[in-house]
CSV table of C-alpha atoms and ligand atoms in Angstrom, one decimal:
chain,number,residue,atom,x,y,z
A,1,MET,CA,0.0,0.0,0.0
A,2,ILE,CA,1.3,3.4,-0.9
A,3,ARG,CA,0.3,6.2,1.5
A,4,PHE,CA,1.5,9.6,2.4
A,5,THR,CA,1.1,12.3,4.9
A,6,THR,CA,2.2,15.9,5.0
A,7,ALA,CA,2.8,18.5,7.8
A,8,GLY,CA,3.6,22.1,7.8
A,9,GLU,CA,2.1,25.6,8.0
A,10,SER,CA,2.3,28.0,5.1
A,11,HIS,CA,4.6,30.5,6.9
A,12,GLY,CA,6.2,27.9,9.2
A,13,ARG,CA,9.7,26.6,9.1
A,14,ALA,CA,9.1,24.0,6.4
A,15,LEU,CA,6.8,21.5,4.8
A,16,VAL,CA,7.3,17.9,5.6
A,17,ALA,CA,6.1,14.8,3.7
A,18,VAL,CA,6.3,11.1,4.5
A,19,LEU,CA,5.7,8.6,1.7
A,20,GLU,CA,5.4,4.9,2.4
A,21,GLY,CA,5.1,1.8,0.4
A,22,VAL,CA,7.3,2.6,-2.6
A,23,PRO,CA,9.1,-0.6,-3.6
A,24,ALA,CA,12.9,-0.7,-3.3
A,25,GLY,CA,15.1,-0.2,-6.4
A,26,LEU,CA,13.3,2.9,-7.9
A,27,ALA,CA,15.8,5.5,-9.1
A,28,VAL,CA,14.9,8.8,-7.4
A,29,ALA,CA,16.9,12.0,-7.5
A,30,ALA,CA,16.0,15.3,-5.7
A,31,GLU,CA,16.1,17.0,-9.1
A,32,ASP,CA,13.2,14.8,-10.3
A,33,ILE,CA,11.1,16.1,-7.4
A,34,ASP,CA,12.4,19.7,-7.8
A,35,ARG,CA,11.3,19.7,-11.4
A,36,GLU,CA,7.7,19.0,-10.4
A,37,LEU,CA,7.9,21.6,-7.6
A,38,ARG,CA,9.0,24.2,-10.1
A,39,ARG,CA,6.1,23.3,-12.3
A,40,ARG,CA,3.7,23.9,-9.4
A,41,MET,CA,5.0,27.4,-8.9
A,42,MET,CA,4.4,28.5,-12.4
A,43,GLY,CA,1.4,30.1,-13.9
A,44,HIS,CA,0.1,33.6,-14.6
A,45,GLY,CA,-1.9,34.9,-11.7
A,46,ARG,CA,0.2,33.7,-8.8
A,47,GLY,CA,1.0,36.3,-6.1
A,48,ALA,CA,4.2,37.7,-4.7
A,49,ARG,CA,4.8,34.7,-2.5
A,50,MET,CA,6.0,32.7,-5.5
A,51,LYS,CA,8.8,35.2,-6.0
A,52,ILE,CA,10.0,34.5,-2.5
A,53,GLU,CA,9.9,30.8,-2.6
A,54,ALA,CA,12.2,28.6,-4.7
A,55,ASP,CA,11.0,25.2,-3.6
A,56,ARG,CA,13.6,22.5,-3.3
A,57,VAL,CA,13.3,19.2,-1.6
A,58,GLU,CA,15.7,17.7,0.9
A,59,LEU,CA,15.6,13.9,0.9
A,60,VAL,CA,15.8,12.9,4.5
A,61,SER,CA,15.2,9.2,4.4
A,62,GLY,CA,14.2,6.2,2.2
A,63,VAL,CA,16.5,7.0,-0.7
A,64,ARG,CA,20.1,5.8,-0.7
A,65,ALA,CA,22.7,6.1,-3.5
A,66,GLY,CA,20.0,7.3,-5.8
A,67,GLU,CA,17.5,4.5,-5.2
A,68,THR,CA,14.6,3.8,-2.9
A,69,ILE,CA,15.3,1.2,-0.3
A,70,GLY,CA,11.7,0.3,0.6
A,71,SER,CA,11.6,2.4,3.8
A,72,PRO,CA,9.5,5.5,4.3
A,73,ILE,CA,10.7,8.4,2.2
A,74,ALA,CA,10.8,11.5,4.3
A,75,MET,CA,11.1,14.9,2.5
A,76,LEU,CA,11.6,18.4,3.7
A,77,ILE,CA,10.8,21.6,1.7
A,78,PRO,CA,12.0,24.6,3.6
A,79,ASN,CA,9.8,27.8,3.5
A,80,ARG,CA,12.0,30.7,2.5
A,81,ASP,CA,9.3,33.1,3.8
A,82,TRP,CA,9.8,31.7,7.3
A,83,SER,CA,12.5,34.3,8.0
A,84,ASN,CA,9.8,37.0,7.6
A,85,TRP,CA,7.3,35.2,9.8
A,86,ALA,CA,9.5,33.6,12.5
A,87,ASP,CA,8.0,35.8,15.3
A,88,VAL,CA,4.5,35.3,14.0
A,89,MET,CA,4.8,31.5,13.8
A,90,ALA,CA,7.3,30.7,16.6
A,91,PRO,CA,6.3,27.5,18.5
A,92,GLU,CA,7.7,28.9,21.8
A,93,PRO,CA,5.2,30.5,24.2
A,94,ASP,CA,5.2,34.3,24.4
A,95,ALA,CA,6.5,36.1,27.6
A,96,PRO,CA,3.6,37.5,29.7
A,97,SER,CA,4.9,41.0,28.9
A,98,ALA,CA,5.1,40.4,25.2
A,99,PRO,CA,2.8,42.4,22.9
A,100,PRO,CA,0.2,40.4,21.0
A,101,ARG,CA,1.6,38.5,18.0
A,102,ARG,CA,1.6,40.4,14.7
A,103,ARG,CA,-0.8,39.4,11.8
A,104,GLN,CA,-3.7,38.0,13.8
A,105,VAL,CA,-6.8,37.4,11.7
A,106,HIS,CA,-10.2,38.1,13.3
A,107,ARG,CA,-12.2,39.0,10.2
A,108,PRO,CA,-12.8,35.6,8.6
A,109,ARG,CA,-12.8,35.4,4.8
A,110,PRO,CA,-15.9,33.8,3.4
A,111,GLY,CA,-14.8,30.6,1.5
A,112,HIS,CA,-11.6,30.0,3.5
A,113,VAL,CA,-11.2,28.0,6.6
A,114,ASP,CA,-11.1,31.0,8.9
A,115,LEU,CA,-14.6,30.9,10.5
A,116,VAL,CA,-15.3,27.2,10.6
A,117,GLY,CA,-11.8,26.4,11.7
A,118,VAL,CA,-11.9,28.9,14.6
A,119,LEU,CA,-15.3,27.6,15.7
A,120,LYS,CA,-14.3,23.9,15.4
A,121,TYR,CA,-10.8,24.2,17.0
A,122,GLY,CA,-11.7,26.7,19.7
A,123,ARG,CA,-9.1,29.3,18.5
A,124,THR,CA,-9.4,33.1,18.6
A,125,ASP,CA,-6.8,33.9,16.0
A,126,ALA,CA,-7.8,32.4,12.6
A,127,ARG,CA,-4.1,32.2,11.7
A,128,ASP,CA,-4.0,29.1,13.8
A,129,VAL,CA,-6.2,27.4,11.2
A,130,LEU,CA,-5.6,29.3,7.9
A,131,GLU,CA,-1.8,28.5,7.9
A,132,ARG,CA,-2.5,24.8,7.5
A,133,ALA,CA,-5.5,25.3,5.1
A,134,SER,CA,-3.2,27.3,2.8
A,135,ALA,CA,-2.6,25.7,-0.6
A,136,ARG,CA,1.1,26.0,0.3
A,137,GLU,CA,0.6,22.4,1.6
A,138,THR,CA,0.2,21.2,-1.9
A,139,ALA,CA,4.0,21.5,-2.5
A,140,ALA,CA,4.4,18.5,-0.1
A,141,ARG,CA,1.8,16.6,-2.1
A,142,VAL,CA,3.6,17.4,-5.3
A,143,ALA,CA,6.9,16.1,-3.8
A,144,CYS,CA,5.2,12.7,-3.0
A,145,GLY,CA,3.4,12.7,-6.4
A,146,ALA,CA,6.8,13.1,-8.1
A,147,VAL,CA,7.9,9.8,-6.7
A,148,GLY,CA,4.6,8.2,-7.6
A,149,LYS,CA,5.2,9.5,-11.2
A,150,LEU,CA,8.6,7.9,-11.3
A,151,LEU,CA,7.2,4.6,-10.2
A,152,LEU,CA,4.4,4.7,-12.8
A,153,GLY,CA,6.9,6.0,-15.4
A,154,ALA,CA,8.9,2.8,-14.9
A,155,PHE,CA,5.9,1.0,-16.4
A,156,GLY,CA,5.4,3.4,-19.3
A,157,VAL,CA,2.6,5.4,-17.7
A,158,GLU,CA,2.6,9.2,-18.5
A,159,ILE,CA,0.6,11.6,-16.4
A,160,GLY,CA,-0.1,15.1,-17.7
A,161,SER,CA,-2.6,17.9,-17.4
A,162,HIS,CA,-3.8,21.0,-19.1
A,163,VAL,CA,-6.1,23.9,-18.3
A,164,VAL,CA,-9.5,23.9,-20.1
A,165,ALA,CA,-11.1,27.0,-18.5
A,166,ILE,CA,-10.2,30.0,-16.3
A,167,GLY,CA,-12.9,32.3,-15.3
A,168,GLY,CA,-15.3,32.6,-18.2
A,169,VAL,CA,-12.7,31.6,-20.8
A,170,GLU,CA,-13.1,28.1,-22.2
A,171,ALA,CA,-10.3,26.5,-24.3
A,172,PRO,CA,-11.1,24.2,-27.2
A,173,VAL,CA,-9.7,20.7,-26.5
A,174,PRO,CA,-7.9,19.0,-29.4
A,175,ALA,CA,-9.3,15.6,-30.5
A,176,THR,CA,-5.9,14.1,-30.0
A,177,LEU,CA,-3.8,15.4,-27.1
A,178,PRO,CA,-0.2,16.3,-27.8
A,179,ARG,CA,2.4,13.9,-26.2
A,180,PRO,CA,4.2,14.4,-23.9
A,181,LEU,CA,1.2,16.4,-22.7
A,182,ASN,CA,3.1,18.5,-20.2
A,183,ALA,CA,5.7,19.6,-22.7
A,184,ALA,CA,2.9,21.4,-24.6
A,185,ALA,CA,0.9,22.6,-21.6
A,186,ASP,CA,3.9,23.9,-19.7
A,187,ALA,CA,4.8,26.1,-22.6
A,188,SER,CA,1.7,28.3,-22.0
A,189,PRO,CA,1.8,30.8,-19.1
A,190,VAL,CA,-1.6,29.3,-18.0
A,191,ARG,CA,-0.8,25.7,-19.0
A,192,CYS,CA,-3.5,25.8,-21.8
A,193,LEU,CA,-3.0,24.0,-25.1
A,194,ALA,CA,-4.8,26.7,-27.2
A,195,ASP,CA,-2.9,29.9,-28.1
A,196,GLU,CA,-6.0,32.1,-28.4
A,197,ALA,CA,-7.5,30.8,-25.2
A,198,THR,CA,-4.1,31.3,-23.4
A,199,ARG,CA,-4.2,35.0,-24.5
A,200,ASP,CA,-7.8,35.4,-23.4
A,201,MET,CA,-7.1,33.7,-20.0
A,202,VAL,CA,-4.1,36.0,-19.4
A,203,VAL,CA,-6.3,39.1,-20.2
A,204,ALA,CA,-9.1,37.7,-17.9
A,205,ILE,CA,-6.6,37.2,-15.0
A,206,ASP,CA,-5.2,40.7,-15.4
A,207,ALA,CA,-8.7,42.2,-15.5
A,208,ALA,CA,-9.6,40.2,-12.3
A,209,LYS,CA,-6.5,41.5,-10.6
A,210,ARG,CA,-7.4,45.1,-11.5
A,211,ALA,CA,-10.9,44.5,-10.2
A,212,ARG,CA,-9.2,43.1,-7.0
A,213,ASP,CA,-11.1,39.8,-7.6
A,214,THR,CA,-10.1,36.2,-8.1
A,215,LEU,CA,-10.9,33.5,-10.7
A,216,GLY,CA,-11.5,29.7,-10.6
A,217,GLY,CA,-11.3,27.3,-13.5
A,218,VAL,CA,-11.1,23.7,-14.8
A,219,VAL,CA,-8.2,21.4,-15.5
A,220,GLU,CA,-8.0,18.1,-17.2
A,221,ILE,CA,-5.6,15.4,-15.9
A,222,VAL,CA,-4.8,12.5,-18.2
A,223,ALA,CA,-2.9,9.3,-17.5
A,224,PHE,CA,-1.7,7.4,-20.6
A,225,GLY,CA,-0.5,3.8,-20.7
A,226,LEU,CA,-2.3,2.3,-17.7
A,227,PRO,CA,-2.9,-1.4,-17.7
A,228,VAL,CA,-6.4,-2.8,-17.7
A,229,GLY,CA,-7.3,-3.9,-14.2
A,230,LEU,CA,-6.3,-1.3,-11.6
A,231,GLY,CA,-8.9,-0.8,-8.9
A,232,SER,CA,-11.9,-3.1,-8.4
A,233,HIS,CA,-15.6,-3.4,-8.6
A,234,VAL,CA,-16.0,-5.5,-5.5
A,235,SER,CA,-16.2,-3.0,-2.7
A,236,TRP,CA,-17.0,0.7,-2.6
A,237,ASP,CA,-13.6,1.7,-1.2
A,238,ARG,CA,-11.7,-0.2,-3.8
A,239,LYS,CA,-13.3,1.5,-6.8
A,240,LEU,CA,-10.7,3.5,-8.6
A,241,ASP,CA,-13.2,6.3,-9.5
A,242,GLY,CA,-14.0,6.9,-5.9
A,243,ARG,CA,-10.4,6.9,-4.8
A,244,LEU,CA,-9.4,9.3,-7.6
A,245,ALA,CA,-12.4,11.6,-6.9
A,246,GLY,CA,-11.7,11.6,-3.1
A,247,ALA,CA,-8.0,12.4,-3.7
A,248,LEU,CA,-8.7,15.2,-6.1
A,249,MET,CA,-11.6,16.7,-4.0
A,250,SER,CA,-9.1,17.0,-1.1
A,251,ILE,CA,-7.1,19.6,-2.9
A,252,PRO,CA,-7.8,23.1,-1.5
A,253,ALA,CA,-10.6,25.0,-3.4
A,254,VAL,CA,-11.6,22.0,-5.5
A,255,LYS,CA,-15.4,21.7,-5.8
A,256,GLY,CA,-16.0,19.2,-8.5
A,257,VAL,CA,-14.5,16.1,-10.3
A,258,GLU,CA,-15.7,14.5,-13.5
A,259,ILE,CA,-14.4,11.3,-15.1
A,260,GLY,CA,-14.8,11.0,-18.8
A,261,LEU,CA,-18.0,12.6,-19.9
A,262,GLY,CA,-18.8,13.2,-16.3
A,263,PHE,CA,-22.0,15.2,-15.7
A,264,ALA,CA,-22.6,15.3,-19.5
A,265,ALA,CA,-23.2,11.5,-19.5
A,266,ALA,CA,-26.3,12.1,-17.5
A,267,ARG,CA,-27.9,14.1,-20.3
A,268,HIS,CA,-27.4,11.6,-23.1
A,269,PRO,CA,-28.8,8.2,-23.9
A,270,GLY,CA,-26.7,5.1,-23.2
A,271,SER,CA,-26.0,4.6,-26.9
A,272,GLU,CA,-24.2,7.9,-27.0
A,273,VAL,CA,-22.3,7.4,-23.7
A,274,HIS,CA,-20.8,3.9,-23.7
A,275,ASP,CA,-17.7,2.9,-25.7
A,276,ALA,CA,-18.2,0.0,-28.1
A,277,ILE,CA,-15.7,-2.9,-27.6
A,278,ARG,CA,-13.6,-4.2,-30.5
A,279,ARG,CA,-10.3,-6.1,-30.8
A,280,GLY,CA,-7.3,-3.9,-30.5
A,281,PRO,CA,-3.5,-4.2,-30.5
A,282,ALA,CA,-2.9,-2.5,-27.1
A,283,LYS,CA,-1.3,-4.9,-24.7
A,284,GLU,CA,-2.1,-2.7,-21.7
A,285,ALA,CA,-5.8,-3.0,-22.7
A,286,GLY,CA,-5.6,-6.8,-22.9
A,287,GLY,CA,-5.9,-6.9,-26.6
A,288,PHE,CA,-9.2,-5.0,-26.8
A,289,GLY,CA,-9.9,-1.4,-27.9
A,290,ARG,CA,-12.4,1.4,-28.1
A,291,ASP,CA,-12.8,4.0,-30.7
A,292,THR,CA,-14.3,6.4,-28.1
A,293,ASN,CA,-13.3,6.9,-24.5
A,294,ARG,CA,-16.3,8.6,-23.0
A,295,ALA,CA,-15.9,6.5,-19.9
A,296,GLY,CA,-12.6,8.3,-19.3
A,297,GLY,CA,-10.6,5.2,-18.7
A,298,THR,CA,-12.6,3.3,-16.1
A,299,GLU,CA,-15.5,0.9,-16.1
A,300,ALA,CA,-17.0,-0.3,-12.7
A,301,GLY,CA,-14.1,1.3,-10.8
A,302,ILE,CA,-11.5,-0.6,-12.9
A,303,THR,CA,-9.1,0.8,-15.5
A,304,THR,CA,-9.9,-0.2,-19.1
A,305,GLY,CA,-6.5,0.4,-20.5
A,306,GLU,CA,-7.7,3.5,-22.3
A,307,PRO,CA,-6.4,6.9,-21.1
A,308,LEU,CA,-7.7,8.0,-17.8
A,309,ALA,CA,-9.3,11.5,-18.3
A,310,ILE,CA,-10.4,13.5,-15.3
A,311,ARG,CA,-11.6,17.1,-15.0
A,312,VAL,CA,-11.3,19.0,-11.8
A,313,ALA,CA,-13.1,22.3,-11.0
A,314,MET,CA,-11.5,24.9,-8.7
A,315,LYS,CA,-13.5,27.7,-7.1
A,316,PRO,CA,-12.0,31.2,-7.1
A,317,ILE,CA,-9.5,31.9,-4.3
A,318,ALA,CA,-11.2,33.1,-1.1
A,319,THR,CA,-8.8,36.0,-0.3
A,320,LEU,CA,-10.4,39.0,-2.0
A,321,MET,CA,-8.6,42.3,-2.2
A,322,ARG,CA,-12.1,43.9,-2.4
A,323,PRO,CA,-13.4,41.7,0.5
A,324,LEU,CA,-17.0,40.5,1.1
A,325,GLU,CA,-18.8,41.2,4.3
A,326,THR,CA,-18.0,39.3,7.4
A,327,VAL,CA,-18.3,39.5,11.2
A,328,ASP,CA,-15.4,40.7,13.2
A,329,LEU,CA,-14.8,38.0,15.8
A,330,VAL,CA,-13.4,40.5,18.4
A,331,THR,CA,-16.0,43.2,18.1
A,332,GLY,CA,-19.0,41.2,16.9
A,333,LYS,CA,-19.6,43.9,14.3
A,334,THR,CA,-20.2,43.6,10.6
A,335,SER,CA,-17.0,44.2,8.9
A,336,LYS,CA,-15.0,43.6,5.7
A,337,ALA,CA,-13.1,40.3,5.5
A,338,GLN,CA,-9.3,40.2,5.9
A,339,ALA,CA,-7.5,41.1,2.7
A,340,GLU,CA,-3.9,39.9,2.5
A,341,ARG,CA,-1.4,38.9,-0.1
A,342,SER,CA,-2.6,36.0,-2.2
A,343,ASP,CA,-3.0,34.8,-5.8
A,344,VAL,CA,-5.5,36.0,-8.4
A,345,THR,CA,-5.8,32.4,-9.6
A,346,ALA,CA,-4.0,29.1,-8.9
A,347,VAL,CA,-5.7,27.1,-11.7
A,348,PRO,CA,-2.5,26.5,-13.7
A,349,ALA,CA,-0.9,25.0,-10.5
A,350,LEU,CA,-4.0,22.9,-9.9
A,351,GLY,CA,-3.2,20.7,-12.9
A,352,VAL,CA,0.3,19.9,-11.4
A,353,ILE,CA,-1.2,19.2,-8.0
A,354,GLY,CA,-3.9,17.0,-9.6
A,355,GLU,CA,-1.3,15.1,-11.5
A,356,ALA,CA,0.4,14.4,-8.1
A,357,MET,CA,-2.7,13.1,-6.4
A,358,VAL,CA,-3.7,11.0,-9.5
A,359,ALA,CA,-0.1,9.6,-9.5
A,360,LEU,CA,-0.3,8.6,-5.8
A,361,VAL,CA,-3.7,6.9,-6.2
A,362,LEU,CA,-2.5,5.0,-9.3
A,363,ALA,CA,0.8,4.0,-7.8
A,364,ASP,CA,-1.1,2.7,-4.8
A,365,ALA,CA,-3.5,0.8,-7.2
A,366,LEU,CA,-0.5,-0.6,-9.1
A,367,VAL,CA,1.2,-1.9,-6.0
A,368,GLU,CA,-2.1,-3.2,-4.7
A,369,LYS,CA,-2.7,-5.3,-7.8
A,370,PHE,CA,0.8,-6.5,-8.5
A,371,GLY,CA,2.5,-6.4,-5.1
A,372,GLY,CA,6.2,-6.8,-4.7
A,373,ASP,CA,8.7,-5.2,-2.4
A,374,SER,CA,11.2,-4.4,-5.1
A,375,LEU,CA,10.8,-2.8,-8.5
A,376,ALA,CA,12.1,-6.0,-10.1
A,377,GLU,CA,9.4,-8.1,-8.4
A,378,LEU,CA,6.7,-5.6,-9.3
A,379,ARG,CA,7.9,-5.6,-12.9
A,380,ALA,CA,7.9,-9.4,-13.1
A,381,ASN,CA,4.3,-9.5,-11.8
A,382,VAL,CA,3.1,-6.8,-14.3
A,383,THR,CA,4.8,-8.6,-17.2
A,384,GLN,CA,3.4,-11.9,-16.3
A,385,TYR,CA,-0.2,-10.5,-16.1
A,386,LEU,CA,0.0,-8.6,-19.4
A,387,ASP,CA,1.7,-11.5,-21.2
A,388,GLY,CA,-1.1,-13.8,-19.8
A,389,LEU,CA,-3.8,-11.5,-21.2
A,390,ALA,CA,-2.1,-11.3,-24.6
A,391,ARG,CA,-1.9,-15.1,-24.7
A,392,ARG,CA,-5.5,-15.6,-23.6
A,393,PHE,CA,-7.1,-13.9,-26.6
A,394,THR,CA,-5.6,-14.1,-30.1
A,395,ALA,CA,-5.9,-11.1,-32.4
A,396,GLU,CA,-6.5,-13.4,-35.4
A,397,SER,CA,-9.5,-15.5,-34.2
A,398,GLY,CA,-11.0,-12.9,-31.8
A,399,ALA,CA,-11.9,-15.9,-29.6
A,400,GLU,CA,-10.5,-17.0,-26.2
A,401,GLU,CA,-7.9,-19.6,-26.7
B,501,EPS,C1,-2.5,31.0,-0.1
B,501,EPS,C2,-2.0,32.3,-0.1
B,501,EPS,C3,-0.8,32.7,-0.7
B,501,EPS,C4,-0.4,31.7,-1.8
B,501,EPS,C5,-0.3,30.4,-1.1
B,501,EPS,C6,-1.7,29.9,-0.8
B,501,EPS,O1,0.3,32.7,0.2
B,501,EPS,P1,0.8,34.0,1.0
B,501,EPS,O2,-0.3,34.2,2.0
B,501,EPS,O3,2.1,33.6,1.6
B,501,EPS,O4,0.9,35.1,0.0
B,501,EPS,O5,0.8,32.1,-2.5
B,501,EPS,O6,0.3,29.4,-1.9
B,501,EPS,C7,1.6,29.2,-1.7
B,501,EPS,C8,2.3,29.8,-0.8
B,501,EPS,C9,2.1,28.1,-2.5
B,501,EPS,O7,3.3,27.6,-2.3
B,501,EPS,O8,1.3,27.6,-3.3
B,501,EPS,C10,-3.7,30.6,0.6
B,501,EPS,O9,-4.2,31.4,1.4
B,501,EPS,O10,-4.2,29.5,0.4
């Protein structure tokens, strides 16, 4: 089982991640992880914080001489902004004579954790909750996901993403996605594949910034090269769709996940929704194929061997420079919500974070199906399974042997 946990406050000393269950023998270099961390920091519409940070991982455990050794992989990503916040975030208690800490938040932002977190955790300063709810935490997820991608990459699986909408601007999606997908998407300042839509999205982000507002959007995450048979239909918590949706919904500000046609499937008859089955050459699909992939790569919670295609919707960021009304938790009076440094949009980063979460779910499903404590053992099991499927049906006769 592959699992991970993260710790760290946005302006604390560092982010921490612990990733468990990665088989021994996988080549991992800090640079592989740093590359993904840099991709997460890109994107038109990010705020000043991204000019302060230059995320780099320190591999603390679980990797030796460039290879995983099967033990938990601990990673540290120092926060450069910590030096500006050390007094605000210090874990030590304050002296009785000390003035109140700077940067307390008492005017909760609608849409952020501020109010619900203060009520639930019995805090008075919303900073106690907002620091952890910050999307800064996603850097630690991306670090774990980078290792998940390396594991999947060893089996020919490519995971990429692209932005399909920001604010009201929708991008046309090409019938065939470019490969490698991220090489094309990362060339756009908003990670969008269409030039005109890229320009319109940049204009929309700039306009939102001038209006002191924020924008949400939609990204598509695609995994190519998955073998048929990851996940299971037998129990609710083993269905891959549910695991993917849960992982993606856990990303801050995400409000919706669709697989394949998603909500649109509900508005069409079955004959226009399901993907007819034929014989096909793809070994990872067991020797079967589909001319359409409206299912988005899963049937009954199991991968089909077709590309996995998931759309994720992000709401606009809750920190508004022209804030909505709120209640001041100290005075009890109607007030304007706290306005502080933030992003206009983080939709381009959402794709990178979504890739990480998808990679971790898929890596877990891969290890679940094929087992193995070492990469060699895992590889042997995958090969045996795919060879067995290829032998079972012959392309010539179309019948089971
Ligand atoms: C965030 C607010 C901003 C973002 C931050 C998420 O940070 P700050 O308050 O320091 O300006 O930049 O995202 C990151 C720091 C990051 O690494 O993605 C929030 O309130 O969620």
